[in-house]
JSON list of C-alpha atoms in Angstrom, two decimals:
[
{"chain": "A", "resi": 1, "resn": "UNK", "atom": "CA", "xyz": [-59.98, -134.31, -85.68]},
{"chain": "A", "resi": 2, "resn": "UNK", "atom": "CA", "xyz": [-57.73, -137.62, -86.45]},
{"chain": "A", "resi": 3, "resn": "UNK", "atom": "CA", "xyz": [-54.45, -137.60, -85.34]},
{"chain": "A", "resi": 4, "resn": "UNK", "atom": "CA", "xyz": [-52.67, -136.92, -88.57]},
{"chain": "A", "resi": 5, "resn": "UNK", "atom": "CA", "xyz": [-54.70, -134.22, -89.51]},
{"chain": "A", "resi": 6, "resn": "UNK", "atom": "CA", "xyz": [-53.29, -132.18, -86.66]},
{"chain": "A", "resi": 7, "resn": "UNK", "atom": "CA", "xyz": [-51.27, -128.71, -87.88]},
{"chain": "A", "resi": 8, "resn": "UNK", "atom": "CA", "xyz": [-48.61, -128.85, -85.04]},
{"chain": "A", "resi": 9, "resn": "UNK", "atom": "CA", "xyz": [-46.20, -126.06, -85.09]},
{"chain": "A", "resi": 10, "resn": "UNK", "atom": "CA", "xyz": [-43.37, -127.22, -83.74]},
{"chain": "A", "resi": 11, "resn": "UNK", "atom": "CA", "xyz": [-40.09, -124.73, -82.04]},
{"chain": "A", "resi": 12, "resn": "UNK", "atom": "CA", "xyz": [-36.23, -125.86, -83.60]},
{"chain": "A", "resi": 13, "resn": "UNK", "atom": "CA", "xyz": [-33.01, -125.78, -81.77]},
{"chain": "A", "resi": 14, "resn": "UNK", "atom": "CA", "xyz": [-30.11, -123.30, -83.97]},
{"chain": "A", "resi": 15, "resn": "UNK", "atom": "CA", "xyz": [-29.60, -126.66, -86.07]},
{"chain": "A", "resi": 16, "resn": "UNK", "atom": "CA", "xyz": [-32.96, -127.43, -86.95]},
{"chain": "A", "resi": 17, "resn": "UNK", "atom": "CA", "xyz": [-33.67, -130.08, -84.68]},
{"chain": "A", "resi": 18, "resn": "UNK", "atom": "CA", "xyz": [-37.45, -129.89, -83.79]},
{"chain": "A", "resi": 19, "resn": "UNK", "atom": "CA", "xyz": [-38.67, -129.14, -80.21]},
{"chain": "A", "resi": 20, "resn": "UNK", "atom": "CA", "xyz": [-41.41, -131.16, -77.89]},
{"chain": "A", "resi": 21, "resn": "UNK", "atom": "CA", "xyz": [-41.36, -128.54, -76.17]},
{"chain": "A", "resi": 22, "resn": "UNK", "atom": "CA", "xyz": [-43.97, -125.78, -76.05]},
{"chain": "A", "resi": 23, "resn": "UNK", "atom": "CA", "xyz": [-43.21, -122.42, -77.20]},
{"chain": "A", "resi": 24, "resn": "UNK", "atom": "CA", "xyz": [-42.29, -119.93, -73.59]},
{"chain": "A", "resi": 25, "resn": "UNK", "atom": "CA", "xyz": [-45.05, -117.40, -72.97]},
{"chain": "A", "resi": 26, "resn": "UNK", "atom": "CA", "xyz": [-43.64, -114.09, -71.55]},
{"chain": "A", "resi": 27, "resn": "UNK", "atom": "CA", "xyz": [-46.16, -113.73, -68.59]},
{"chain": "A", "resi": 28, "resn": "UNK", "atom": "CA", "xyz": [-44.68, -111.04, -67.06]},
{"chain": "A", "resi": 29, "resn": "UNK", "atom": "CA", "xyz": [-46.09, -109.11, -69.83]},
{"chain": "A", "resi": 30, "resn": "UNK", "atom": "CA", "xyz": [-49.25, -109.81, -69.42]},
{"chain": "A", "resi": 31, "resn": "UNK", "atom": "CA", "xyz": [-51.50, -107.79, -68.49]},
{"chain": "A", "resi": 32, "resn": "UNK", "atom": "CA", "xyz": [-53.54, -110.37, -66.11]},
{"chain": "A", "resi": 33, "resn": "UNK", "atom": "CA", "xyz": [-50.13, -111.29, -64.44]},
{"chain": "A", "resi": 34, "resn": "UNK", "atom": "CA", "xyz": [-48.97, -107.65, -63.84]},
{"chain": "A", "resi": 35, "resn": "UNK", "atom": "CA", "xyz": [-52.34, -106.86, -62.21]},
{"chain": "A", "resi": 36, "resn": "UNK", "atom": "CA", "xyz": [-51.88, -109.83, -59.89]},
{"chain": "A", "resi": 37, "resn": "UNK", "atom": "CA", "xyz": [-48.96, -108.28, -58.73]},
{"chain": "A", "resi": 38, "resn": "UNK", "atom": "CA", "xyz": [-50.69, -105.44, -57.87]},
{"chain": "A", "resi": 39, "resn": "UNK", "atom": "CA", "xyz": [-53.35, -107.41, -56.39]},
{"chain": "A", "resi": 40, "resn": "UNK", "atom": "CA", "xyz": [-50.29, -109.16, -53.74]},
{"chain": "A", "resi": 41, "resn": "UNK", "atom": "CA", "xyz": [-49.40, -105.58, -52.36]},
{"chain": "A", "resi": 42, "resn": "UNK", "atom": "CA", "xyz": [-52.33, -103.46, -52.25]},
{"chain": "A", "resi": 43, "resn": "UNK", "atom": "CA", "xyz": [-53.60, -106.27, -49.94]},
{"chain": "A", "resi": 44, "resn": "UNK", "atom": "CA", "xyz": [-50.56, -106.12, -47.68]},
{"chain": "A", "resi": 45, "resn": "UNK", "atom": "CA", "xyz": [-51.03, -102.62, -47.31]},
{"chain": "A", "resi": 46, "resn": "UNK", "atom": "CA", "xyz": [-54.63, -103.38, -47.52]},
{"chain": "A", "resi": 47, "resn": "UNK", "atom": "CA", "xyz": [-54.51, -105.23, -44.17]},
{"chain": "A", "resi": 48, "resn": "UNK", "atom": "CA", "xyz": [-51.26, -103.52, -42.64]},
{"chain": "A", "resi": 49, "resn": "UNK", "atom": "CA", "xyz": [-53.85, -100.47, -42.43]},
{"chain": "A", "resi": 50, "resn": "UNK", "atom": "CA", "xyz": [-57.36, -101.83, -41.81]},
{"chain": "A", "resi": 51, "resn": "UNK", "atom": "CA", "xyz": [-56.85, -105.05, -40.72]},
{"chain": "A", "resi": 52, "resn": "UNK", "atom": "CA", "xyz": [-56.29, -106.04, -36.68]},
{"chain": "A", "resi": 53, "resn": "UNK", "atom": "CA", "xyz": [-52.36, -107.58, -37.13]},
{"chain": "A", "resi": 54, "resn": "UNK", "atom": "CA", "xyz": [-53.84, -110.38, -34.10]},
{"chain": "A", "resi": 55, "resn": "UNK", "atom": "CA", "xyz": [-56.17, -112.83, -33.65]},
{"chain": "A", "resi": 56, "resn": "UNK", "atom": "CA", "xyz": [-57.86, -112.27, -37.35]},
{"chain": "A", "resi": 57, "resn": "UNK", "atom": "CA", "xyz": [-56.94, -114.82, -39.67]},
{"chain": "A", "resi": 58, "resn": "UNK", "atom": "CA", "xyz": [-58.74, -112.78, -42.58]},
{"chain": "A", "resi": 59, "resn": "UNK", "atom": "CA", "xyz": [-54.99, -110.93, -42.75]},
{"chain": "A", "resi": 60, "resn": "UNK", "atom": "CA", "xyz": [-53.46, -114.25, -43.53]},
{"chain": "A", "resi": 61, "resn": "UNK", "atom": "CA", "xyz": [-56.09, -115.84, -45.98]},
{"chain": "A", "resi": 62, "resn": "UNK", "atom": "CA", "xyz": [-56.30, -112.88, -48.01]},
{"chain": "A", "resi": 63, "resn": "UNK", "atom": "CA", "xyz": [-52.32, -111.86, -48.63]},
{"chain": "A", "resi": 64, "resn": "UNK", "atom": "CA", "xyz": [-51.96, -116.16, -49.31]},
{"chain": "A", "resi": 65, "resn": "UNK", "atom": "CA", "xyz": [-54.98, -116.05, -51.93]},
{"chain": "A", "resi": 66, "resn": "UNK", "atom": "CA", "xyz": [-53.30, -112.49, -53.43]},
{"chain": "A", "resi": 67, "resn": "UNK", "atom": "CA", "xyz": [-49.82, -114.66, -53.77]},
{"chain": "A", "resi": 68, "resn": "UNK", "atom": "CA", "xyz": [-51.16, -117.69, -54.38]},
{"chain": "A", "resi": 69, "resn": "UNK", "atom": "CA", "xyz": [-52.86, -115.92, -57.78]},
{"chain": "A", "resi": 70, "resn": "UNK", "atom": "CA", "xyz": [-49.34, -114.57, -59.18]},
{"chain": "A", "resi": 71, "resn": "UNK", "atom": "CA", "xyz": [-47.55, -117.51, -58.15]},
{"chain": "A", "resi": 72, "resn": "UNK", "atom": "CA", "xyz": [-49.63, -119.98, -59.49]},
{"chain": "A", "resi": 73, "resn": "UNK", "atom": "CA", "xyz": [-49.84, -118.08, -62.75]},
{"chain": "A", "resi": 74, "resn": "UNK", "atom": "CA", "xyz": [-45.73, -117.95, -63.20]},
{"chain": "A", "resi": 75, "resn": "UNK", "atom": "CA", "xyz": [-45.45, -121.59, -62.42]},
{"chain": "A", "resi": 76, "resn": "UNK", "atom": "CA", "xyz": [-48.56, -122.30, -64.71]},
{"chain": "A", "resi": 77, "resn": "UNK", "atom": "CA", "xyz": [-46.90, -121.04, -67.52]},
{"chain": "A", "resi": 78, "resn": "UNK", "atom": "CA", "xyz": [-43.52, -122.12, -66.96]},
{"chain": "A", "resi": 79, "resn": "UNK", "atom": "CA", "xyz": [-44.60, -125.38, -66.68]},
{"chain": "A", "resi": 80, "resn": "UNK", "atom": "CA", "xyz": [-47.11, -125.34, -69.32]},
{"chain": "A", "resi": 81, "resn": "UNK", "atom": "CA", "xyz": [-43.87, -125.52, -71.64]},
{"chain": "A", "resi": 82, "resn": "UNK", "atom": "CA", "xyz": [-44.20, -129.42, -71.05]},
{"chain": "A", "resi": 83, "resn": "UNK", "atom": "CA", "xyz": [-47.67, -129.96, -69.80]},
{"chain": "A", "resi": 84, "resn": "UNK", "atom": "CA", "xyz": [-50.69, -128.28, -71.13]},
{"chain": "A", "resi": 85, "resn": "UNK", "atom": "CA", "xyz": [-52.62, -130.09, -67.72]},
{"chain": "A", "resi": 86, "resn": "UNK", "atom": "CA", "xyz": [-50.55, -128.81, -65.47]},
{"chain": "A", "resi": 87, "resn": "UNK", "atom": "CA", "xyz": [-50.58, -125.03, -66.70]},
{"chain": "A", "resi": 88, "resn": "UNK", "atom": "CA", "xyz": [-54.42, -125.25, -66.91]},
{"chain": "A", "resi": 89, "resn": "UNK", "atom": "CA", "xyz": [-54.23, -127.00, -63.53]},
{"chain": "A", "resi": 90, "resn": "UNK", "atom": "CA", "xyz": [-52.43, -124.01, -62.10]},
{"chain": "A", "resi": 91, "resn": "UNK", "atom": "CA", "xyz": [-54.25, -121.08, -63.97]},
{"chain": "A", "resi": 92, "resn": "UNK", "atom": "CA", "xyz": [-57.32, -122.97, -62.73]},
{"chain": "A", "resi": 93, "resn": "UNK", "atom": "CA", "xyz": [-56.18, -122.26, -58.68]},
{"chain": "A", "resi": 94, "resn": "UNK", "atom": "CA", "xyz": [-55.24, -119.00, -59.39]},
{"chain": "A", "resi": 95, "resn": "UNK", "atom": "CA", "xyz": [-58.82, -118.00, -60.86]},
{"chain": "A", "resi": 96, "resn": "UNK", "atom": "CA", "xyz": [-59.97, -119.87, -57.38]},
{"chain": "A", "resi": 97, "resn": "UNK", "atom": "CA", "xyz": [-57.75, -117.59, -55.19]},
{"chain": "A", "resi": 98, "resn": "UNK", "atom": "CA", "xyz": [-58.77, -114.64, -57.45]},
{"chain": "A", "resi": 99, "resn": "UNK", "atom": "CA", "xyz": [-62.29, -115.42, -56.21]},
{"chain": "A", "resi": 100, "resn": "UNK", "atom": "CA", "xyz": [-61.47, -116.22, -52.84]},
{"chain": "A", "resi": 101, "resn": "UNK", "atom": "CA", "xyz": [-59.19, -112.77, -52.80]},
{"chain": "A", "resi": 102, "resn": "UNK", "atom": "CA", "xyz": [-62.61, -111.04, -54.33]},
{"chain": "A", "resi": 103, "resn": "UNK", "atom": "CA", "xyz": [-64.80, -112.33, -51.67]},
{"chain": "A", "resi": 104, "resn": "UNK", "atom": "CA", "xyz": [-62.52, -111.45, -48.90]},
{"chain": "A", "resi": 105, "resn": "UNK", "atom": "CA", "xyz": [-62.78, -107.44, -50.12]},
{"chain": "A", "resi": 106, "resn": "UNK", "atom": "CA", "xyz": [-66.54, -108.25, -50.56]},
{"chain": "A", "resi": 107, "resn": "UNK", "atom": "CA", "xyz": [-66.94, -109.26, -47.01]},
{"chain": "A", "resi": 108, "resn": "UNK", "atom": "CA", "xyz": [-65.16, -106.55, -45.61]},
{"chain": "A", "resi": 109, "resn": "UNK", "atom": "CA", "xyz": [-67.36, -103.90, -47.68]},
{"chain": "A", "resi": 110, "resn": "UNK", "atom": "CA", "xyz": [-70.56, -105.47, -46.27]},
{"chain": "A", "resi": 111, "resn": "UNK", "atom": "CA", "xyz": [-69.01, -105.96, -42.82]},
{"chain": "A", "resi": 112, "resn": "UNK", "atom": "CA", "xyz": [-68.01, -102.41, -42.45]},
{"chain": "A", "resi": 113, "resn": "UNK", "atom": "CA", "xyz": [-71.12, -100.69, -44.06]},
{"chain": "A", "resi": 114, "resn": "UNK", "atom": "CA", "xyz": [-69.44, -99.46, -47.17]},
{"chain": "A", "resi": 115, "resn": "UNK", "atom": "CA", "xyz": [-70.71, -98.58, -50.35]},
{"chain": "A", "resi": 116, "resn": "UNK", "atom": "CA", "xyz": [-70.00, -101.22, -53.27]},
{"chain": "A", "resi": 117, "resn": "UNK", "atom": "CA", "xyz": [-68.87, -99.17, -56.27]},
{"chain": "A", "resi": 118, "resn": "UNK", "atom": "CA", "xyz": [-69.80, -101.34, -59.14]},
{"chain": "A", "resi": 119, "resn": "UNK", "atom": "CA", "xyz": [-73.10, -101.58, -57.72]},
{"chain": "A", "resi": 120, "resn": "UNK", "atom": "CA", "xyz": [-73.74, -98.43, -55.81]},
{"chain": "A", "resi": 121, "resn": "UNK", "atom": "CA", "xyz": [-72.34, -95.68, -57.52]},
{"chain": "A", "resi": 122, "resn": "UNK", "atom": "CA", "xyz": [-71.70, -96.96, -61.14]},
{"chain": "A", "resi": 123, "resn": "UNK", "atom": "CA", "xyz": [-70.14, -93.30, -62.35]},
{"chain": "A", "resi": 124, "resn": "UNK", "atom": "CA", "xyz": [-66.87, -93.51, -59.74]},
{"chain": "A", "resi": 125, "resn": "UNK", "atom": "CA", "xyz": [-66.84, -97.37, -60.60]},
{"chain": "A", "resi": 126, "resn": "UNK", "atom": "CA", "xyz": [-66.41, -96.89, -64.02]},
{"chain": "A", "resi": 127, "resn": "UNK", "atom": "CA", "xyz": [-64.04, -94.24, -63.20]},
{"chain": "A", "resi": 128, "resn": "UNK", "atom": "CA", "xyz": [-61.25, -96.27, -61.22]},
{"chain": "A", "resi": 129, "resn": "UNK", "atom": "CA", "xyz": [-61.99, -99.24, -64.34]},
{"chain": "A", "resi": 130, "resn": "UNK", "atom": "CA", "xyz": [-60.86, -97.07, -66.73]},
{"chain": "A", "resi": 131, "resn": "UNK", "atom": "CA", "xyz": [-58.15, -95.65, -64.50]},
{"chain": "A", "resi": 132, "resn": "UNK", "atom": "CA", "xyz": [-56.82, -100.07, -64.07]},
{"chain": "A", "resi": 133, "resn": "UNK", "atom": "CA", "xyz": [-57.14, -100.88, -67.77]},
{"chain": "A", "resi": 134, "resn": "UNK", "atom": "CA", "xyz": [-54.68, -98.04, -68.48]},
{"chain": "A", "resi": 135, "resn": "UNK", "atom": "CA", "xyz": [-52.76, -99.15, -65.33]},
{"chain": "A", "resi": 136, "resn": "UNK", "atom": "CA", "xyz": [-51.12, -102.32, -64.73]},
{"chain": "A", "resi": 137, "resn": "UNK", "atom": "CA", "xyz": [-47.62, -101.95, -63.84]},
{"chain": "A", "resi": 138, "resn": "UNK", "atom": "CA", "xyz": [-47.25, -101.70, -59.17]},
{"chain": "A", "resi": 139, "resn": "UNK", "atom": "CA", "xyz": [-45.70, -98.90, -59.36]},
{"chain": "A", "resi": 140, "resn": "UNK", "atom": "CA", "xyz": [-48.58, -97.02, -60.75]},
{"chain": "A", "resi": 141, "resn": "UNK", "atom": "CA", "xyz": [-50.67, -97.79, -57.93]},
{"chain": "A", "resi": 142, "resn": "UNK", "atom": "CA", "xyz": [-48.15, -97.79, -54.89]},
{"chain": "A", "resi": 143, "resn": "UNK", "atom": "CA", "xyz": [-48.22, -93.67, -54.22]},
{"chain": "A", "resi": 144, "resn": "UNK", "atom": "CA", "xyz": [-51.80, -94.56, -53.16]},
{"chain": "A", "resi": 145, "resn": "UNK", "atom": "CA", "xyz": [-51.65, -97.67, -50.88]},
{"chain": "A", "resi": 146, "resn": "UNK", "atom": "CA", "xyz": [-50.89, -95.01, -47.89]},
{"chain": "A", "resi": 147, "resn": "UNK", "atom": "CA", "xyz": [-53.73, -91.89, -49.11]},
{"chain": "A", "resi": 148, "resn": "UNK", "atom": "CA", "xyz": [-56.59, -94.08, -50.20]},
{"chain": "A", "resi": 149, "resn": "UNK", "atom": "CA", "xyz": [-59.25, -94.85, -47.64]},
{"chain": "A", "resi": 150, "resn": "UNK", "atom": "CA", "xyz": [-60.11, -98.44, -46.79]},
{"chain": "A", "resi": 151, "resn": "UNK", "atom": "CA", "xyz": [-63.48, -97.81, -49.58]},
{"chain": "A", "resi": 152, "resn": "UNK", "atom": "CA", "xyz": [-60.94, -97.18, -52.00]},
{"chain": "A", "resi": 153, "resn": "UNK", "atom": "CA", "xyz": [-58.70, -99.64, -51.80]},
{"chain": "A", "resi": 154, "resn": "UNK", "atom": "CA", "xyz": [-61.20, -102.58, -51.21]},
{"chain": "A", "resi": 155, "resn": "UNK", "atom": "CA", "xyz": [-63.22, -101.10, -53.94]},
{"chain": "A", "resi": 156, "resn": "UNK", "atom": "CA", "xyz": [-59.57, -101.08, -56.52]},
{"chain": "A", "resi": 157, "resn": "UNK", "atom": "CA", "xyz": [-59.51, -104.43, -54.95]},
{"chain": "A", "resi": 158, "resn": "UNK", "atom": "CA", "xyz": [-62.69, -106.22, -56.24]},
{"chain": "A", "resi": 159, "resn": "UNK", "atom": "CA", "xyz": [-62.24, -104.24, -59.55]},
{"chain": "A", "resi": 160, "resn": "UNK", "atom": "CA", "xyz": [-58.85, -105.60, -60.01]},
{"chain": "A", "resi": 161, "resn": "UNK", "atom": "CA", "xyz": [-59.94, -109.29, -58.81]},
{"chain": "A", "resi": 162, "resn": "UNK", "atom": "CA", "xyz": [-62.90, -108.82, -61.68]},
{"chain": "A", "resi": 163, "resn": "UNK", "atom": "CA", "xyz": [-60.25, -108.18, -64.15]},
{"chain": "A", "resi": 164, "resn": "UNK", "atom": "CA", "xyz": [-57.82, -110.94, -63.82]},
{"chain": "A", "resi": 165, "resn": "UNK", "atom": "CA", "xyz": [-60.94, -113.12, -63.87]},
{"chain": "A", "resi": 166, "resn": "UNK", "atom": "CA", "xyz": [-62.19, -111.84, -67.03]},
{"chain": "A", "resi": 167, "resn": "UNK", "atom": "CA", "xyz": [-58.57, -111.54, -68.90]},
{"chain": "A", "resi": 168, "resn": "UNK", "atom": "CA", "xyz": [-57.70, -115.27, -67.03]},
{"chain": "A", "resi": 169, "resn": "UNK", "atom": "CA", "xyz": [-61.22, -117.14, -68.27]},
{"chain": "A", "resi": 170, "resn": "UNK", "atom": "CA", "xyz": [-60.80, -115.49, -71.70]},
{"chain": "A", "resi": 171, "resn": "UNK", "atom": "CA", "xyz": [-57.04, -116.57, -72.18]},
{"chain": "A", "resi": 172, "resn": "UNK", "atom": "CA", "xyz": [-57.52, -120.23, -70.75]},
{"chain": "A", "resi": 173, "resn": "UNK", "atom": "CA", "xyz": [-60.12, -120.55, -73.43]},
{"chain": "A", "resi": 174, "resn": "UNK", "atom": "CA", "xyz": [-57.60, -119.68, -75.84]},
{"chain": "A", "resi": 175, "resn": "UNK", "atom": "CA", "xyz": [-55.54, -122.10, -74.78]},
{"chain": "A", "resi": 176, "resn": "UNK", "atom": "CA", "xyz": [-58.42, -125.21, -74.71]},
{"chain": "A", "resi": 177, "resn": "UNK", "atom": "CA", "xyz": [-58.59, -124.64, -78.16]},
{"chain": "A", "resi": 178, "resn": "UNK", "atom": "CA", "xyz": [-55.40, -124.74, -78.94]},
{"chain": "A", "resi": 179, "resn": "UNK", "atom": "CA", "xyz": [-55.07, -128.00, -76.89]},
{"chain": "A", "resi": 180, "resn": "UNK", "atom": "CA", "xyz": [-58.18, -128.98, -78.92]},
{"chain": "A", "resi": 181, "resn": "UNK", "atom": "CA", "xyz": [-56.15, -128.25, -82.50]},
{"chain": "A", "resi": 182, "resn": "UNK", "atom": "CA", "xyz": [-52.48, -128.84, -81.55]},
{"chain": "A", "resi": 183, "resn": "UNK", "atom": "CA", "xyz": [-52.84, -132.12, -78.63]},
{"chain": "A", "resi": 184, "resn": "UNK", "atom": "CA", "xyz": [-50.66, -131.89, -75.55]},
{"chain": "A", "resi": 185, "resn": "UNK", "atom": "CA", "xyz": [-47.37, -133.38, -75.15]},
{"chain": "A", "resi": 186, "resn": "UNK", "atom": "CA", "xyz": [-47.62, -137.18, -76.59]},
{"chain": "A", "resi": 187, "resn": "UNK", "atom": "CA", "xyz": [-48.78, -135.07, -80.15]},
{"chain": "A", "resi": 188, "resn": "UNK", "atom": "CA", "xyz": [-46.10, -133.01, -79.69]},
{"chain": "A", "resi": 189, "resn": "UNK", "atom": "CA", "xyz": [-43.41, -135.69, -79.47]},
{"chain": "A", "resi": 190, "resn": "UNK", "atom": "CA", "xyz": [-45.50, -137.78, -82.34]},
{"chain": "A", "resi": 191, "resn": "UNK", "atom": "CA", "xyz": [-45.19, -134.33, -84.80]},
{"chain": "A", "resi": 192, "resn": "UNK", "atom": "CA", "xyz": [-41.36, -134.32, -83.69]},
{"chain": "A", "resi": 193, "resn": "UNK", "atom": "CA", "xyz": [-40.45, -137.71, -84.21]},
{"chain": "A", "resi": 194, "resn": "UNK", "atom": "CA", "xyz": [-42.19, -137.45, -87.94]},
{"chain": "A", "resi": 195, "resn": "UNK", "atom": "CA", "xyz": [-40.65, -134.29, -88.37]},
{"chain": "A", "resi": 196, "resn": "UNK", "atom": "CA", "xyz": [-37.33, -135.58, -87.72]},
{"chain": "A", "resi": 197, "resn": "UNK", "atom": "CA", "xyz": [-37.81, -138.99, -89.96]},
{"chain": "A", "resi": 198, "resn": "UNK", "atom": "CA", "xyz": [-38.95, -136.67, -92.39]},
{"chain": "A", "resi": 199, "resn": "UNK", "atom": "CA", "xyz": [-36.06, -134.36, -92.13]},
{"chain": "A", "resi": 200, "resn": "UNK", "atom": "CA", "xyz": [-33.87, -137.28, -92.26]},
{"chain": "A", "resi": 201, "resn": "UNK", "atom": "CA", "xyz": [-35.70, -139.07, -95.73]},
{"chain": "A", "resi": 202, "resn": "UNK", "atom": "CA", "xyz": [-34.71, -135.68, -97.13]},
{"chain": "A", "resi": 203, "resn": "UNK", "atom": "CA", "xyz": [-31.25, -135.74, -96.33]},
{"chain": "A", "resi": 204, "resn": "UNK", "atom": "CA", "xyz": [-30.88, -139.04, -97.46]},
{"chain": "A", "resi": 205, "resn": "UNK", "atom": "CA", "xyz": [-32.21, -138.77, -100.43]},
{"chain": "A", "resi": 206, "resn": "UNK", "atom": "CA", "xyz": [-30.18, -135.38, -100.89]},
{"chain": "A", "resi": 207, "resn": "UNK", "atom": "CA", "xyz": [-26.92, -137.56, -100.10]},
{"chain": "A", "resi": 208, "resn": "UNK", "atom": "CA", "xyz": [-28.02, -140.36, -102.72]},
{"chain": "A", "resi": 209, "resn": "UNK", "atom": "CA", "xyz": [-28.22, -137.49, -105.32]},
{"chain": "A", "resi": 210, "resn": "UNK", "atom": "CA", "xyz": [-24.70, -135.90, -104.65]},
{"chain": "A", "resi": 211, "resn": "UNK", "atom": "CA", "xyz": [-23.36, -139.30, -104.61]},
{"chain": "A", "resi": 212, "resn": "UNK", "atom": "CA", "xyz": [-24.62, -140.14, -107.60]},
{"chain": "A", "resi": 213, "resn": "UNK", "atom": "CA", "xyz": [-23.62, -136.83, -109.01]},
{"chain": "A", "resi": 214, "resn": "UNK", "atom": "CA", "xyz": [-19.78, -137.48, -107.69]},
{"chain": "A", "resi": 215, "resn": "UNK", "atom": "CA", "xyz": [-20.01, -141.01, -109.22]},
{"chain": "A", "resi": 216, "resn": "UNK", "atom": "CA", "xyz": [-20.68, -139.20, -112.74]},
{"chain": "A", "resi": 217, "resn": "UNK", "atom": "CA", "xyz": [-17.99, -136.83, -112.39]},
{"chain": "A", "resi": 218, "resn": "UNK", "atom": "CA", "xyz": [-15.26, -139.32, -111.16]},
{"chain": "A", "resi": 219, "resn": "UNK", "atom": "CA", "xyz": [-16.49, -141.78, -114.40]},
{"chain": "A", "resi": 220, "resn": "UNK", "atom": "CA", "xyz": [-16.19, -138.70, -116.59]},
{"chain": "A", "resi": 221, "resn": "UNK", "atom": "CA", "xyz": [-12.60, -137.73, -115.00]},
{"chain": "A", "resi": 222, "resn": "UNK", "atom": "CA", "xyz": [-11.72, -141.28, -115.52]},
{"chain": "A", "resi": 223, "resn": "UNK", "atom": "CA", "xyz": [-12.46, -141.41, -119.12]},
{"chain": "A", "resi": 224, "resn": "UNK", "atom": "CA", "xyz": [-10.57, -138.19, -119.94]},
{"chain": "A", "resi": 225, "resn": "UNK", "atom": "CA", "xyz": [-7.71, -139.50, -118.05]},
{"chain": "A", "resi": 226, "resn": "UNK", "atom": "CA", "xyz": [-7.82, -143.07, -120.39]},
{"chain": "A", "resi": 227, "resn": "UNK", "atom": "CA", "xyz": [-8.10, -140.37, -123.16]},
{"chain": "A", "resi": 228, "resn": "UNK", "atom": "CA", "xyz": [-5.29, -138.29, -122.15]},
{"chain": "A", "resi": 229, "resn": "UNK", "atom": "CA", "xyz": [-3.19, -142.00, -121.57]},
{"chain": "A", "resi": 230, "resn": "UNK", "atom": "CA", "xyz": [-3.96, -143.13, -124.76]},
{"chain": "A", "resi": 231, "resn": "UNK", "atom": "CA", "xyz": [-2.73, -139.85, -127.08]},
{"chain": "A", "resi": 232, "resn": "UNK", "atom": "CA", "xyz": [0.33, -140.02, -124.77]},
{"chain": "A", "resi": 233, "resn": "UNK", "atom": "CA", "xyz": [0.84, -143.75, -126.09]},
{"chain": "A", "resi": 234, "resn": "UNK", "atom": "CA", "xyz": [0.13, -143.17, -129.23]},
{"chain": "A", "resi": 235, "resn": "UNK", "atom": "CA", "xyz": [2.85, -140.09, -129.48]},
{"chain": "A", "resi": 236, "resn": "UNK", "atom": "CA", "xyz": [5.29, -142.27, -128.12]},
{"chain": "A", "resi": 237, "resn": "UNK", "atom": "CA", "xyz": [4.58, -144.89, -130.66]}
]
């Protein structure tokens, strides 16, 4: 696509001015990042309960890959208001530490003898899926973190890992395209600069027309003052 063929939509200030910047994404509303956040504590508790506190450094690597997946997503996208590369850079680690969080509950399942759901009993799996899409908010899930047995919650753990993936990979695709249409930052500030020279050619050339407008009316306010000067002249003649 050439350059000036782009469709940028660009964000305005109150006055008009147009915006490099990108447009904020709410992530804390979406469904992806909410899960994450349930991801962070049902691991703590996760590990808290079935997890030696000493000498196992699983407890560490898995709560750092569970935060390092919601942070990197909030500082992806508040970034990503100036720097598509950076926001893709940062969604990119937290789909790594997604994985990395995914294989950690995969371990322990084949470590400790217990039954994969997704692959082992498909009905229950299916069950607790339906039970996260309609779920995503913490607090939903917190009354359980202290009742669910360790084949529950690493089982709500790889489903929930397997939906952030999915929601992540089909949301940074949305995004490459959008790169693809709209161009990163140096478009951006291209697209504003035009804007702005355009918006500027407009007001110019609005100005020359109300100038030329007031020129008219002062020439015809002129002439009907020589018109009102010359009856009083003649009168007085």
């Amino acid at each position: 696509m050439e350059e000036k063929d782009r469709d940028i939509s660009l964000n305005r200030y109150d006055d008009g001015t147009p915006s490099v910047m990108r447009k904020p994404t709410n992530y804390t509303e979406l469904h992806f990042y909410l899960k994450s956040d349930v991801l962070v504590q049902l691991t703590k508790s996760f590990c808290n309960r079935f997890l030696p506190r000493y000498g196992d450094r699983t407890v560490d690597q898995m709560v750092q890959a569970a935060r390092s997946i919601k942070q990197n997503i909030a500082e992806g996208f508040t970034d990503g208001q100036t720097s598509f590369e950076t926001e893709m850079k940062l969604l990119g680690i937290a789909k790594g530490s997604n994985q990395e969080l995914l294989e950690d509950y995969q371990d322990y399942i084949k470590q400790h003898g217990i039954p994969e759901w997704a692959k082992d009993n498909v009905e229950r799996y299916d069950s607790m899926r339906k039970f996260c899409r309609e779920h995503s908010n913490e607090s939903d899930y917190h009354p359980f973190f202290s009742r669910w047995t360790d084949e529950e919650m690493a089982n709500l753990g790889i489903c929930l890992c397997h939906m952030v993936d999915k929601a992540m990979t089909s949301f940074m695709v949305k995004r490459d395209r959008e790169f693809v249409e709209e161009g990163g930052i140096r478009e951006r500030m291209t697209a504003a600069r035009l804007d702005m020279r355009g918006t500027q050619k407009q007001i110019i050339a609005r100005q020359k027309v109300e100038i030329a407008q007031l020129k008219a009316q002062i020439a015809a306010q002129q002439r009907e003052i020589e018109a009102l000067k010359a009856r009083l002249q003649s009168k007085e003649d």
